[in-house]
GROMACS .gro file of C-alpha atoms in nm:
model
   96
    1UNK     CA    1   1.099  -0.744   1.391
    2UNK     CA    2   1.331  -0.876   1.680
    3UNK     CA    3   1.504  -1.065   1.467
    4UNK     CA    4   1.593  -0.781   1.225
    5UNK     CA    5   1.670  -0.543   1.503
    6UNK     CA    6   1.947  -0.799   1.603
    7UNK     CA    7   2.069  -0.810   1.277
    8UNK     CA    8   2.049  -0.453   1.188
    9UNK     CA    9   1.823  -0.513   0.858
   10UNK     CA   10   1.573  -0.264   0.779
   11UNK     CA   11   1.216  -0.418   0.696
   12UNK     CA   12   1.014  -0.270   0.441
   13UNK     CA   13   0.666  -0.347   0.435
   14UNK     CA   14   0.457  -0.208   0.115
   15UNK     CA   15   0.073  -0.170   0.171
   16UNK     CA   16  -0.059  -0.257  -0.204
   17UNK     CA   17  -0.299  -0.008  -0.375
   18UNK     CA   18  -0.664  -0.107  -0.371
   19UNK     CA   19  -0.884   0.016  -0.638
   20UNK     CA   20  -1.110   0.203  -0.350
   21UNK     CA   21  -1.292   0.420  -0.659
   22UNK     CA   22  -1.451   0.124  -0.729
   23UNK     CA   23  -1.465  -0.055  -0.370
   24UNK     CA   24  -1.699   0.266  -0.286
   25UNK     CA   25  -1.888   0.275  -0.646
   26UNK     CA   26  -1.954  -0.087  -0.569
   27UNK     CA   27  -2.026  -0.123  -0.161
   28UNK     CA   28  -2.009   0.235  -0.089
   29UNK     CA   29  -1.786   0.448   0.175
   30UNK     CA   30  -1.801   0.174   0.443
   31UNK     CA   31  -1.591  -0.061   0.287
   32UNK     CA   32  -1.358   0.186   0.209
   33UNK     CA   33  -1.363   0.345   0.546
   34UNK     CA   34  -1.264  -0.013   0.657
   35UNK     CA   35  -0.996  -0.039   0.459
   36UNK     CA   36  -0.860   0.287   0.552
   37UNK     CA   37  -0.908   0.206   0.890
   38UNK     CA   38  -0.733  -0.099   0.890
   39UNK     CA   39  -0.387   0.120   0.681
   40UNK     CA   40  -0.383   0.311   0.951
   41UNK     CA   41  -0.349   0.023   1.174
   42UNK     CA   42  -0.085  -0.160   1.006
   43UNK     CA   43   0.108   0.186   0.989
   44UNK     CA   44   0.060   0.270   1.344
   45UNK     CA   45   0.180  -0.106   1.448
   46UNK     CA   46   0.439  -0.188   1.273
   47UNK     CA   47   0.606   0.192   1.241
   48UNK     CA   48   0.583   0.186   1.613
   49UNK     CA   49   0.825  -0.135   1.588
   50UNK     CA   50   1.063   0.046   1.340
   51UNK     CA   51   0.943  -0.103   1.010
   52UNK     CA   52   0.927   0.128   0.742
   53UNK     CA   53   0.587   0.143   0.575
   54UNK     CA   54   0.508   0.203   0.254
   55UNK     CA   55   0.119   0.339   0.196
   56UNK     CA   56   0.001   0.257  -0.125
   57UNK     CA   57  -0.322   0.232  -0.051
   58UNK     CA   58  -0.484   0.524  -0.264
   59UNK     CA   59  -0.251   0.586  -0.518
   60UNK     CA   60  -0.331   0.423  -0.805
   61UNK     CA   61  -0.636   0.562  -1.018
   62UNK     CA   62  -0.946   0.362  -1.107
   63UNK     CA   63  -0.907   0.345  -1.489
   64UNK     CA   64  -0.558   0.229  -1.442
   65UNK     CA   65  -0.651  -0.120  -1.250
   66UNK     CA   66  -0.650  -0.400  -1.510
   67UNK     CA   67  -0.956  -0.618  -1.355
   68UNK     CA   68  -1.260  -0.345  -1.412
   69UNK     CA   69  -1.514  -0.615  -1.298
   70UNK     CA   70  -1.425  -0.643  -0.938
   71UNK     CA   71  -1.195  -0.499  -0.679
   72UNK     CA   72  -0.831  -0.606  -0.712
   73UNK     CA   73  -0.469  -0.447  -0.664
   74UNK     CA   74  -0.395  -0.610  -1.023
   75UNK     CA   75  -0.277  -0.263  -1.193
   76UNK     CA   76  -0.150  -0.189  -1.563
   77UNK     CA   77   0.235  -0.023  -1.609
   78UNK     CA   78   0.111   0.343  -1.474
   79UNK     CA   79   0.021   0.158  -1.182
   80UNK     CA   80   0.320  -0.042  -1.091
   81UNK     CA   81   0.542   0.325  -1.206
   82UNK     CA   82   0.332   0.483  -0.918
   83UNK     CA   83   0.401   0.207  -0.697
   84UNK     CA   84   0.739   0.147  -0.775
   85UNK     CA   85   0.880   0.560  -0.743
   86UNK     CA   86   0.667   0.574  -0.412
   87UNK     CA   87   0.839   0.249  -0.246
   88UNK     CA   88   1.201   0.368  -0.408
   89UNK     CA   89   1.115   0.757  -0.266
   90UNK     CA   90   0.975   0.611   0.093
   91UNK     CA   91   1.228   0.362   0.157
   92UNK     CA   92   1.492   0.555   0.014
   93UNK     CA   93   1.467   0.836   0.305
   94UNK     CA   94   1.510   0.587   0.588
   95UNK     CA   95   1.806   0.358   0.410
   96UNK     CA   96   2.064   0.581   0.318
   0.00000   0.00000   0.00000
């Protein structure tokens, strides 16, 4: 982050979408209260250092992850649309 103060560059950091429908159908809330625990920790760091963050986290729906047997942030095209128009909408605030 020093480094890209210095040089005036903008860093972007995009928290990937983790199918927590399933995380919770599977383990239940804790692991998903974990994991939404640990968002807001990577948002409250690294905003606090002038990174722009990206939450992803929940934003993809279940049915739309491509690996149904396990947890994964492996998504079909709906999913990477949703992805994609939140990182261009996010970032796009804080770089013009």
């Amino acid at each position: 982050m020093k480094e890209a103060k210095k040089k005036n560059i903008n860093v972007v950091f995009n928290l990937l979408a983790e199918n927590t429908q399933y995380a919770d159908s599977l383990v239940g809330p804790v692991l998903v209260n974990l994991m939404r625990e640990n968002r807001d920790l990577l948002i409250k760091r690294y905003t606090a250092q002038g990174a722009i963050v990206v939450d992803n986290l929940e934003l993809v729906n279940g049915h739309d992850y491509i690996d149904q047997n396990w947890t994964t942030e492996h998504y079909n095209q709906t999913g990477r649309w949703i992805i994609a128009r939140n990182v261009v909408t996010t970032a796009d605030k804080w770089l013009k």
